[in-house]
Coordinates of C-alpha atoms and ligand atoms in Angstrom, one line a residue:
Chain A
M1 CA 68.9 -40.8 -8.0
S2 CA 68.0 -37.3 -7.1
V3 CA 70.0 -35.6 -4.4
N4 CA 67.3 -36.0 -1.7
K5 CA 66.9 -39.7 -2.6
E6 CA 70.7 -40.1 -2.3
L7 CA 70.8 -38.3 1.1
K8 CA 67.9 -40.3 2.4
H9 CA 69.6 -43.5 1.3
E10 CA 72.8 -42.5 3.1
F11 CA 70.8 -41.7 6.2
D12 CA 69.1 -45.1 6.1
A13 CA 72.4 -46.9 5.5
A14 CA 74.4 -45.1 8.2
P15 CA 74.7 -46.4 11.8
W16 CA 71.9 -45.0 13.9
K17 CA 73.0 -41.8 15.7
G18 CA 69.7 -40.9 17.4
K19 CA 68.1 -42.0 20.6
T20 CA 68.6 -45.6 21.8
K21 CA 67.2 -47.8 24.6
R22 CA 68.1 -50.9 26.5
Y23 CA 67.3 -54.0 24.6
D24 CA 68.0 -57.6 25.9
F25 CA 68.3 -59.8 22.8
I26 CA 69.1 -63.0 24.7
K27 CA 66.1 -62.5 27.1
E28 CA 63.8 -61.8 24.1
G29 CA 65.1 -64.9 22.3
V30 CA 64.7 -67.2 25.4
I31 CA 61.1 -65.9 26.0
A32 CA 60.2 -66.4 22.3
L33 CA 61.6 -69.9 22.3
V34 CA 59.7 -70.9 25.5
F35 CA 56.6 -69.3 24.1
V36 CA 56.8 -71.3 20.8
M37 CA 57.6 -74.5 22.7
V38 CA 54.6 -74.1 24.9
L39 CA 52.4 -73.3 21.9
T40 CA 53.7 -76.3 20.0
I41 CA 53.3 -78.7 22.9
G42 CA 49.8 -77.4 23.5
L43 CA 48.7 -77.8 19.9
S44 CA 50.3 -81.3 19.8
V45 CA 48.5 -82.5 22.9
L46 CA 45.2 -81.0 21.9
M47 CA 45.2 -81.8 18.2
G48 CA 47.8 -84.5 17.5
S49 CA 48.8 -84.9 13.8
P50 CA 47.4 -86.4 10.7
D51 CA 48.3 -90.0 9.8
E52 CA 45.9 -91.8 7.5
K53 CA 47.2 -95.2 6.7
P54 CA 48.6 -95.6 3.2
L55 CA 46.4 -97.4 0.6
T56 CA 47.6 -100.8 -0.6
F57 CA 47.2 -102.8 -3.8
K58 CA 45.5 -105.4 -1.7
G59 CA 42.9 -102.8 -0.7
W60 CA 42.4 -101.8 -4.3
A61 CA 42.1 -105.4 -5.7
V62 CA 39.8 -106.5 -2.9
S63 CA 37.5 -103.5 -2.9
N64 CA 37.3 -102.9 -6.6
S65 CA 38.7 -106.0 -8.3
D66 CA 37.2 -105.2 -11.7
N67 CA 38.9 -101.8 -11.8
F68 CA 42.2 -103.3 -10.8
Y69 CA 41.8 -106.0 -13.5
V70 CA 41.0 -103.5 -16.2
T71 CA 43.9 -101.4 -15.2
A72 CA 46.2 -104.4 -15.4
V73 CA 44.9 -105.0 -19.0
Q74 CA 45.6 -101.4 -19.8
E75 CA 49.2 -101.7 -18.6
L76 CA 49.6 -104.7 -20.9
A77 CA 48.0 -102.9 -23.9
G78 CA 50.0 -99.7 -23.2
T79 CA 46.9 -97.5 -22.8
S80 CA 47.2 -96.7 -19.1
G81 CA 48.1 -93.2 -17.8
T82 CA 51.7 -94.4 -17.1
A83 CA 52.1 -96.2 -20.4
T84 CA 51.1 -93.1 -22.4
Y85 CA 52.8 -90.6 -20.2
G86 CA 56.0 -89.6 -22.0
A87 CA 59.1 -88.3 -20.3
P88 CA 60.6 -89.0 -17.9
Y89 CA 59.2 -92.5 -17.9
N90 CA 58.9 -93.4 -21.6
K91 CA 58.6 -91.9 -25.1
A92 CA 54.9 -92.6 -25.5
S93 CA 54.0 -88.9 -25.8
D94 CA 55.7 -85.5 -26.1
G95 CA 54.4 -84.3 -22.8
L96 CA 53.5 -80.7 -22.0
N97 CA 55.0 -77.6 -23.6
I98 CA 55.2 -73.9 -23.1
G99 CA 55.0 -72.4 -26.6
P100 CA 58.2 -73.6 -28.3
L101 CA 59.7 -75.0 -25.1
W102 CA 59.2 -78.8 -24.9
L103 CA 61.1 -79.1 -21.6
Q104 CA 59.5 -82.4 -20.6
K105 CA 60.5 -84.1 -23.9
W106 CA 63.9 -82.5 -24.1
V107 CA 65.1 -83.9 -20.7
G108 CA 64.3 -87.3 -22.0
V109 CA 63.7 -90.6 -20.3
T110 CA 65.6 -90.6 -17.0
R111 CA 63.3 -92.8 -14.9
P112 CA 62.4 -95.5 -17.4
I113 CA 59.2 -97.5 -16.8
D114 CA 58.0 -100.3 -19.0
S115 CA 54.4 -100.8 -17.8
V116 CA 54.1 -104.3 -19.4
N117 CA 57.1 -105.8 -17.7
D118 CA 57.6 -103.6 -14.6
F119 CA 53.9 -103.6 -13.6
V120 CA 52.7 -107.0 -14.7
I121 CA 55.1 -109.6 -16.1
N122 CA 58.0 -109.2 -13.7
P123 CA 55.9 -109.2 -10.5
L124 CA 53.9 -112.2 -11.8
S125 CA 57.2 -114.0 -12.5
T126 CA 58.3 -113.8 -8.9
Q127 CA 55.3 -115.9 -7.8
V128 CA 54.6 -119.5 -7.5
L129 CA 51.6 -119.6 -10.0
S130 CA 48.7 -121.9 -10.5
S131 CA 49.1 -124.0 -13.7
D132 CA 46.8 -122.0 -15.9
I133 CA 48.4 -118.7 -15.1
A134 CA 51.9 -120.2 -15.3
S135 CA 51.1 -121.5 -18.8
A136 CA 49.6 -118.1 -19.8
L137 CA 52.9 -116.5 -18.7
A138 CA 54.9 -119.0 -20.7
T139 CA 52.8 -118.4 -23.7
W140 CA 53.2 -114.6 -23.3
N141 CA 57.0 -114.9 -22.9
A142 CA 57.3 -117.1 -26.0
A143 CA 55.3 -114.8 -28.2
A144 CA 56.6 -112.2 -30.6
D145 CA 56.1 -108.5 -29.6
A146 CA 53.6 -107.9 -32.4
Q147 CA 51.5 -110.8 -31.2
K148 CA 51.6 -109.7 -27.6
Q149 CA 50.5 -106.2 -28.6
A150 CA 47.7 -107.6 -30.8
W151 CA 46.3 -109.8 -28.0
A152 CA 46.4 -107.0 -25.4
T153 CA 45.0 -104.4 -27.7
A154 CA 42.1 -106.6 -28.8
Y155 CA 41.2 -107.4 -25.2
D156 CA 41.6 -103.8 -24.0
D157 CA 39.4 -102.6 -26.9
A158 CA 36.8 -105.2 -26.2
I159 CA 36.6 -104.1 -22.5
T160 CA 36.3 -100.4 -23.5
K161 CA 33.5 -101.3 -25.9
V162 CA 31.4 -102.8 -23.2
E163 CA 32.3 -99.9 -20.9
G164 CA 34.3 -102.0 -18.5
K165 CA 31.5 -104.6 -17.8
L166 CA 33.8 -107.6 -17.8
S167 CA 31.0 -110.1 -17.8
S168 CA 29.8 -108.8 -21.2
V169 CA 33.1 -109.0 -23.0
P170 CA 32.6 -111.3 -26.0
A171 CA 35.1 -114.1 -26.8
G172 CA 38.0 -113.1 -28.9
A173 CA 41.7 -113.6 -29.8
Y174 CA 43.0 -112.3 -26.5
G175 CA 45.6 -115.0 -26.0
P176 CA 47.0 -115.2 -22.4
V177 CA 46.0 -111.6 -21.5
P178 CA 42.8 -112.4 -19.5
A179 CA 44.7 -115.1 -17.5
L180 CA 47.6 -112.7 -16.8
A181 CA 45.3 -110.0 -15.6
K182 CA 43.5 -112.5 -13.5
G183 CA 46.8 -113.7 -12.1
L184 CA 47.9 -110.2 -11.2
T185 CA 44.5 -109.4 -9.6
D186 CA 44.8 -112.6 -7.4
M187 CA 48.4 -111.6 -6.5
A188 CA 47.3 -108.2 -5.5
K189 CA 44.4 -109.6 -3.5
A190 CA 46.8 -111.7 -1.6
G191 CA 48.9 -108.7 -0.7
A192 CA 51.9 -109.8 -2.7
L193 CA 52.0 -107.0 -5.3
D194 CA 53.0 -104.0 -3.2
A195 CA 56.4 -105.4 -2.3
A196 CA 57.0 -107.1 -5.7
L197 CA 56.5 -103.8 -7.5
L198 CA 58.9 -102.0 -5.2
S199 CA 61.7 -104.6 -5.1
Q200 CA 61.6 -105.7 -8.8
G201 CA 63.6 -108.6 -7.7
G202 CA 66.2 -106.6 -5.8
F203 CA 67.0 -106.3 -2.1
F204 CA 67.4 -102.7 -1.0
Q205 CA 64.8 -100.4 -2.4
T206 CA 64.0 -96.8 -1.7
D207 CA 62.2 -95.7 -4.8
N208 CA 58.4 -96.0 -4.8
T209 CA 57.9 -94.6 -8.3
K210 CA 56.5 -97.8 -9.9
Q211 CA 54.1 -98.4 -7.1
I212 CA 52.8 -94.9 -7.1
L213 CA 52.4 -94.7 -10.9
F214 CA 50.6 -98.0 -11.2
F215 CA 48.4 -97.0 -8.3
G216 CA 47.4 -93.8 -9.9
D217 CA 46.4 -95.5 -13.2
G218 CA 43.3 -96.9 -11.6
A219 CA 40.3 -95.3 -9.9
Y220 CA 41.1 -96.3 -6.3
L221 CA 43.6 -93.6 -5.4
D222 CA 41.6 -90.9 -7.3
D223 CA 38.4 -91.9 -5.5
A224 CA 40.2 -91.8 -2.1
G225 CA 41.6 -88.3 -3.0
T226 CA 38.1 -87.1 -3.9
A227 CA 36.7 -88.5 -0.7
A228 CA 39.4 -86.7 1.4
N229 CA 38.9 -83.4 -0.4
L230 CA 42.4 -83.5 -1.8
Q231 CA 41.6 -82.9 -5.5
G232 CA 43.7 -80.1 -7.1
G233 CA 40.6 -78.5 -8.8
T234 CA 39.1 -77.8 -5.4
W235 CA 42.1 -76.3 -3.6
G236 CA 43.2 -79.8 -2.5
M237 CA 46.8 -78.9 -2.7
M238 CA 46.4 -76.9 0.5
N239 CA 44.5 -79.6 2.4
E240 CA 45.5 -82.4 4.7
T241 CA 43.6 -85.5 5.5
G242 CA 41.2 -85.1 8.4
R243 CA 40.8 -81.8 10.2
Y244 CA 44.4 -80.7 9.9
P245 CA 45.8 -77.7 8.1
G246 CA 47.8 -78.6 5.0
Q247 CA 50.3 -76.6 3.0
A248 CA 48.3 -73.4 3.2
W249 CA 51.4 -71.6 1.9
L250 CA 50.8 -73.2 -1.5
W251 CA 47.6 -71.1 -1.9
L252 CA 48.9 -69.0 -4.7
Y253 CA 50.1 -72.1 -6.6
S254 CA 46.8 -73.8 -6.0
F255 CA 44.8 -70.6 -6.9
W256 CA 45.7 -70.8 -10.6
Y257 CA 44.2 -74.3 -10.9
Q258 CA 40.8 -72.8 -9.9
I259 CA 40.5 -70.3 -12.7
P260 CA 40.3 -70.2 -16.5
P261 CA 42.1 -70.9 -18.7
F262 CA 44.1 -73.1 -16.4
N263 CA 41.2 -75.2 -15.1
N264 CA 40.0 -76.1 -18.6
E265 CA 41.9 -78.9 -20.2
E266 CA 40.3 -78.2 -23.6
S267 CA 41.6 -74.7 -23.8
K268 CA 44.7 -74.5 -25.9
P269 CA 47.5 -73.7 -25.4
I270 CA 47.4 -72.8 -21.7
G271 CA 44.6 -75.0 -20.2
A272 CA 45.9 -78.1 -22.0
N273 CA 49.4 -77.4 -20.6
A274 CA 48.3 -75.9 -17.3
D275 CA 50.9 -77.8 -15.2
A276 CA 53.7 -76.3 -17.2
Y277 CA 52.3 -72.8 -17.4
I278 CA 51.5 -72.6 -13.7
M279 CA 55.0 -73.9 -12.8
A280 CA 56.6 -71.3 -15.0
L281 CA 54.3 -68.6 -13.7
M282 CA 55.1 -69.5 -10.1
G283 CA 58.8 -69.4 -11.0
V284 CA 58.4 -65.9 -12.3
L285 CA 56.3 -64.8 -9.3
S286 CA 58.9 -66.3 -6.9
L287 CA 61.6 -64.3 -8.6
G288 CA 59.3 -61.3 -8.2
L289 CA 59.0 -61.8 -4.5
I290 CA 62.8 -61.9 -4.2
L291 CA 63.1 -58.7 -6.3
I292 CA 60.2 -56.7 -4.8
P293 CA 62.6 -54.0 -3.5
V294 CA 63.6 -53.1 -7.1
I295 CA 60.3 -53.5 -8.9
P296 CA 58.8 -50.1 -9.8
G297 CA 55.3 -49.6 -8.4
V298 CA 55.5 -52.5 -6.0
K299 CA 58.4 -51.1 -4.1
S300 CA 56.6 -47.8 -3.5
L301 CA 53.4 -49.4 -2.1
P302 CA 54.7 -49.1 1.5
Y303 CA 55.0 -45.3 1.1
K304 CA 51.5 -45.0 -0.5
I305 CA 49.7 -47.2 2.0
P306 CA 51.0 -45.9 5.3
I307 CA 50.9 -49.0 7.4
H308 CA 54.3 -48.0 8.7
R309 CA 52.6 -45.1 10.6
G310 CA 51.0 -47.7 12.8
I311 CA 54.2 -49.9 13.2
W312 CA 56.4 -47.0 14.3
R313 CA 53.5 -44.9 15.9
Q314 CA 55.2 -44.6 19.2
Y315 CA 58.4 -43.2 17.7
Y316 CA 56.6 -40.9 15.3
E317 CA 54.5 -39.5 18.1
A318 CA 57.5 -39.0 20.5
Q319 CA 59.5 -37.3 17.8
G320 CA 56.6 -35.4 16.3
I321 CA 57.3 -36.8 12.8
K322 CA 54.5 -36.1 10.3
R323 CA 53.9 -38.2 7.2
R324 CA 55.8 -36.7 4.2
K325 CA 54.3 -36.9 0.8
K326 CA 56.6 -38.3 -1.8
Chain B
M1 CA 101.3 -60.1 8.6
S2 CA 98.4 -58.2 7.2
D3 CA 98.8 -59.9 3.9
M4 CA 97.8 -63.2 5.4
W5 CA 94.3 -64.4 4.3
T6 CA 93.5 -65.3 7.8
T7 CA 94.3 -61.8 9.1
K8 CA 92.4 -60.2 6.3
L9 CA 89.3 -62.2 7.0
R10 CA 89.6 -61.5 10.7
N11 CA 90.0 -57.8 10.2
K12 CA 87.1 -57.6 7.8
W13 CA 84.9 -59.5 10.3
Q14 CA 86.0 -57.3 13.1
K15 CA 85.2 -54.2 11.2
N16 CA 81.8 -55.3 9.9
L17 CA 80.5 -57.4 12.7
P18 CA 82.2 -56.8 16.0
I19 CA 80.7 -58.6 18.9
E20 CA 79.0 -55.3 20.1
K21 CA 77.0 -55.3 16.9
L22 CA 76.4 -59.0 17.0
L23 CA 75.1 -58.9 20.5
P24 CA 74.2 -55.3 21.4
D25 CA 72.6 -54.4 24.7
D26 CA 70.8 -51.4 23.2
Q27 CA 68.7 -50.7 20.1
P28 CA 67.5 -47.5 18.4
A29 CA 64.4 -46.0 20.1
Y30 CA 62.2 -46.9 17.2
V31 CA 62.6 -50.6 17.7
A32 CA 59.3 -50.7 19.6
S33 CA 56.6 -52.7 17.9
W34 CA 55.3 -56.2 18.1
I35 CA 56.3 -56.7 14.5
Y36 CA 59.9 -57.0 15.5
V37 CA 59.2 -60.1 17.5
F38 CA 58.1 -62.1 14.5
G39 CA 61.7 -62.6 13.2
V40 CA 62.7 -64.1 16.5
L41 CA 59.5 -66.2 16.7
T42 CA 60.3 -67.6 13.2
L43 CA 63.8 -68.4 14.4
S44 CA 62.4 -70.1 17.5
A45 CA 59.9 -72.1 15.6
L46 CA 62.8 -73.2 13.3
G47 CA 64.6 -74.3 16.4
V48 CA 61.7 -76.5 17.5
I49 CA 61.3 -77.9 14.0
I50 CA 65.0 -78.9 13.9
F51 CA 65.0 -80.4 17.4
S52 CA 61.8 -82.5 16.9
G53 CA 63.1 -83.5 13.4
I54 CA 66.4 -84.8 14.9
I55 CA 64.4 -87.0 17.3
L56 CA 62.3 -88.3 14.4
A57 CA 65.4 -89.0 12.4
F58 CA 66.9 -91.1 15.2
E59 CA 63.9 -93.3 15.4
G60 CA 63.4 -93.7 11.6
P61 CA 60.5 -92.8 9.3
A62 CA 58.1 -95.6 10.4
W63 CA 58.3 -94.9 14.2
Y64 CA 55.5 -92.4 14.5
H65 CA 53.0 -94.8 12.8
T66 CA 53.3 -97.3 15.6
S67 CA 54.4 -95.5 18.8
G68 CA 52.5 -93.0 21.0
A69 CA 55.7 -91.2 21.8
G70 CA 56.5 -91.1 18.1
K71 CA 53.1 -89.7 17.2
F72 CA 53.7 -86.9 19.8
V73 CA 57.1 -86.0 18.4
N74 CA 55.6 -86.0 15.0
S75 CA 52.9 -83.7 16.2
L76 CA 55.5 -81.3 17.6
H77 CA 57.2 -81.4 14.2
F78 CA 54.0 -80.8 12.4
W79 CA 52.7 -77.9 14.5
S80 CA 56.0 -76.1 14.8
V81 CA 56.1 -76.1 11.0
Q82 CA 52.6 -74.6 10.9
L83 CA 53.6 -71.9 13.4
F84 CA 56.9 -71.3 11.6
F85 CA 55.0 -70.4 8.4
V86 CA 52.5 -68.2 10.3
F87 CA 55.3 -66.3 12.0
M88 CA 57.3 -66.1 8.8
V89 CA 54.5 -64.7 6.7
I90 CA 53.6 -62.1 9.3
H91 CA 57.4 -61.2 9.4
L92 CA 57.5 -61.0 5.6
W93 CA 54.4 -58.7 5.4
G94 CA 55.8 -56.6 8.2
K95 CA 59.1 -56.1 6.5
F96 CA 57.3 -55.3 3.3
W97 CA 55.2 -52.5 4.8
M98 CA 58.3 -51.1 6.6
A99 CA 60.2 -51.1 3.2
A100 CA 62.9 -52.7 5.3
W101 CA 65.2 -53.1 2.3
R102 CA 66.1 -49.4 2.5
G103 CA 69.7 -48.3 3.2
N104 CA 71.7 -51.2 1.6
R105 CA 69.4 -53.9 3.1
L106 CA 68.4 -55.4 -0.3
A107 CA 70.5 -58.5 0.5
T108 CA 68.6 -58.9 3.8
W109 CA 65.3 -59.0 1.9
V110 CA 66.7 -61.3 -0.8
T111 CA 68.0 -63.8 1.7
G112 CA 64.7 -63.7 3.6
A113 CA 62.7 -64.3 0.4
V114 CA 65.0 -67.2 -0.6
A115 CA 64.6 -68.6 2.9
F116 CA 60.8 -68.5 2.3
I117 CA 61.1 -70.4 -0.9
A118 CA 63.5 -72.9 0.6
S119 CA 61.1 -73.4 3.5
I120 CA 58.3 -74.2 1.1
A121 CA 60.5 -76.8 -0.6
T122 CA 61.5 -78.3 2.7
A123 CA 58.0 -78.5 3.9
F124 CA 56.8 -80.0 0.7
T125 CA 59.4 -82.8 0.8
G126 CA 58.3 -83.3 4.5
Y127 CA 54.7 -84.0 3.4
L128 CA 56.1 -86.5 0.9
V129 CA 58.0 -88.5 3.5
Q130 CA 55.1 -88.9 5.9
T131 CA 54.8 -92.4 4.4
N132 CA 51.0 -92.3 4.8
F133 CA 48.0 -91.8 2.5
D134 CA 48.6 -88.1 2.2
S135 CA 52.1 -88.6 0.9
Q136 CA 50.9 -91.2 -1.6
W137 CA 48.4 -88.7 -2.9
I138 CA 50.8 -85.7 -3.0
S139 CA 53.5 -87.6 -4.8
F140 CA 51.1 -88.9 -7.5
E141 CA 49.6 -85.4 -8.0
A142 CA 52.8 -83.3 -7.7
K143 CA 54.9 -85.3 -10.2
D144 CA 53.0 -83.8 -13.2
G145 CA 54.0 -80.3 -12.3
F146 CA 57.6 -81.1 -12.0
N147 CA 57.6 -83.4 -15.0
S148 CA 55.9 -80.8 -17.2
V149 CA 58.9 -78.4 -16.9
G150 CA 61.6 -81.1 -17.0
V151 CA 62.6 -80.8 -13.4
G152 CA 60.9 -84.2 -12.7
A153 CA 63.7 -85.9 -14.6
W154 CA 65.9 -85.5 -11.5
F155 CA 63.7 -84.3 -8.7
T156 CA 61.5 -87.4 -8.4
V157 CA 58.7 -86.8 -5.9
T158 CA 57.7 -90.5 -6.1
N159 CA 61.2 -91.6 -5.0
L160 CA 60.9 -91.9 -1.2
G161 CA 64.6 -92.3 -0.6
Q162 CA 65.5 -89.2 -2.6
M163 CA 62.8 -87.1 -0.9
L164 CA 63.8 -88.3 2.6
L165 CA 67.5 -87.4 2.0
L166 CA 66.6 -84.0 0.6
H167 CA 64.2 -83.4 3.5
V168 CA 66.5 -84.3 6.3
A169 CA 69.9 -83.3 4.9
F170 CA 70.2 -81.1 1.9
L171 CA 67.2 -78.7 2.3
P172 CA 67.6 -78.0 6.0
L173 CA 71.2 -77.4 5.5
I174 CA 70.5 -74.8 2.8
L175 CA 67.7 -73.2 4.8
G176 CA 69.8 -73.1 8.0
A177 CA 72.7 -71.5 6.1
I178 CA 70.5 -68.9 4.5
T179 CA 68.9 -68.1 7.8
V180 CA 72.3 -67.6 9.5
V181 CA 73.4 -65.2 6.7
H182 CA 70.0 -63.4 6.9
V183 CA 70.3 -62.8 10.7
L184 CA 74.0 -61.8 10.5
M185 CA 73.1 -59.3 7.8
V186 CA 70.4 -57.7 10.0
R187 CA 73.0 -57.4 12.8
K188 CA 75.6 -56.0 10.5
R189 CA 73.4 -53.2 9.1
G190 CA 71.4 -52.5 12.2
V191 CA 67.6 -52.3 12.2
V192 CA 66.3 -50.1 9.4
P193 CA 65.2 -46.6 10.5
P194 CA 61.5 -45.7 10.2
I195 CA 60.2 -44.2 6.9
D196 CA 60.5 -40.4 7.1
A197 CA 62.8 -40.5 10.1
E198 CA 65.5 -38.5 8.4
P199 CA 65.7 -34.8 9.2
I200 CA 63.3 -32.7 7.2
S201 CA 66.3 -30.8 5.7
L202 CA 67.5 -34.1 4.1
S203 CA 64.2 -35.2 2.7
E204 CA 63.5 -31.8 1.2
A205 CA 66.9 -31.0 -0.2
K206 CA 66.6 -30.4 -3.9
R207 CA 69.2 -30.5 -6.6
Ligands
HEM401 C1 63.7 -68.6 7.9 C2 62.9 -67.6 7.9 C3 63.3 -66.3 8.5 C4 63.9 -66.0 9.7 C5 64.3 -67.1 10.8 C6 64.1 -64.6 9.8 C7 64.7 -64.0 10.9 C8 64.8 -62.6 11.1 C9 65.2 -61.9 12.3 C10 65.6 -62.6 13.6 C11 65.3 -60.6 12.0 C12 65.6 -59.5 12.9 C13 64.4 -59.2 13.8 C14 63.2 -58.6 13.1 O1 63.3 -57.5 12.5 O2 62.2 -59.3 13.0 C15 65.0 -60.4 10.6 C16 65.0 -59.2 9.9 C17 64.6 -59.1 8.6 N1 63.9 -60.0 7.8 FE1 63.8 -62.0 8.2 N2 63.6 -64.0 8.7 C18 63.1 -65.0 7.9 C19 62.5 -64.8 6.7 C20 62.3 -63.5 6.0 C21 61.5 -63.3 4.8 C22 60.7 -64.4 4.1 C23 61.7 -62.0 4.5 C24 61.1 -61.2 3.4 C25 61.1 -61.6 2.2 C26 62.6 -61.4 5.5 C27 63.0 -60.1 5.5 C28 63.7 -59.5 6.5 C29 64.2 -58.1 6.5 C30 64.1 -57.1 5.3 C31 64.8 -57.9 7.8 C32 65.5 -56.6 8.2 C33 64.6 -55.8 9.0 C34 65.3 -54.5 9.5 O3 66.4 -54.1 9.1 O4 64.6 -53.8 10.2 N3 62.9 -62.4 6.4 N4 64.7 -61.7 10.0

């Protein structure tokens, strides 16, 4: 530091020796609190707050039963979003990476999800089933793993081939898979699946991971998100349902998803790993915010753009202080 | 006596933050701008958030879906958060343009910025525990970001129980503690003098 910088620093750091004035902190605080309370009450009375009812598996299976059915088959065949996700749910993929950093893979499977049993077989097993579905379940349970996989894959492939048009799926060696998917669809339609997915046979439950992940594997949640303007590619991260403000303070985080290469899944390596890159970028930028006072260039902006002249205008005028060039 | 830890702490506190500094009845003449109000407004909004949050906690997370009074308290909580962020962001920009980190006030800025980040985390978990469609959507979407950098292995946005506990216990505690430290630091150092307030002789002294 040059001498004048040092002296300035000492001046800024020393207790103020210049003119003072009366200042009533407690009064200021009380007035501010009352002001904020009145404003909050006013907004609450006028606007209320958002509360769109949660979606249910029943709603999904009733409104779009084919999509639910196909998703159930994908869970059995291991082709759904969850089944192919990777860490922390399973080892089906390596997940995203930032260059040589495979953080997602490295932390491993900490929240294991087995889409076949957790999403389909266990919930079905909690129910009193009609005889055809009960026997399908028994057949499935008695079969070897390779056989199960072969049935489910054959059926899943056949559905994909006819582009999801279930009525056009040709007969084939699907074993009990169609009956199981039918059974799960009926269970969901009756409203029994939501709770069975959550409880997994237990009593106390506070973890909705399995419900949320199964839900997201189908089209129902995604369609609802699109309808409510909540999709990430269109600034949805900052939106709320209805006419309410959302997390506007996530604007910078959301911003990156709107521009290339982040918004192009095909572009490697960044677009294809956008989630990871944007997370890392925001980590760096957050650190940047914390460290602004020591970042060259940024820390001098307040001197270059003299907004402070307006903030302290009264004082500058009273004291006749002119702006000093650095 | 003075080798007692208790005495040492008391003496240090007395020296750095005597009650006259903590609750002064005068301020430097330059503390005359609307921008100074936004720190206090942020603090007030935080107070309303905590108060409405405590009522919500006593009635449980499902209350506001079914009760008119619950919905109203939920609205208080929701709008005080929106105001809190508006005030805080204005406060942040104000302090930036004042270069309010001058004169050993770096730690004041740092605690403020950490409070900003902690507030975002707290609000985010709040959106996740609404137990409505919005929280279903946010948890499904947000999990990918956290999973992609490994954080999702422990910070599980789809786990309502975990999010609820973090939102009502851990995060507010952190935010509250940082805020207290932040405000005490401002009192200890006093409000930063205006840019160029030093006598000309100081600013032009050359080596
Ligand atoms: C929980 C959120 C926050 C609360 C409750 C809070 C509260 C306050 C209060 C009451 C003051 C003194 C009055 C004033 O100058 O406005 C203050 C000063 C200050 N705040 Fe904050 N603040 C918060 C967040 C922030 C943030 C996000 C930053 C910047 C990154 C920040 C930076 C500062 C600085 C540098 C000062 C010292 C100003 C000076 O010496 O003149 N604060 N804060």
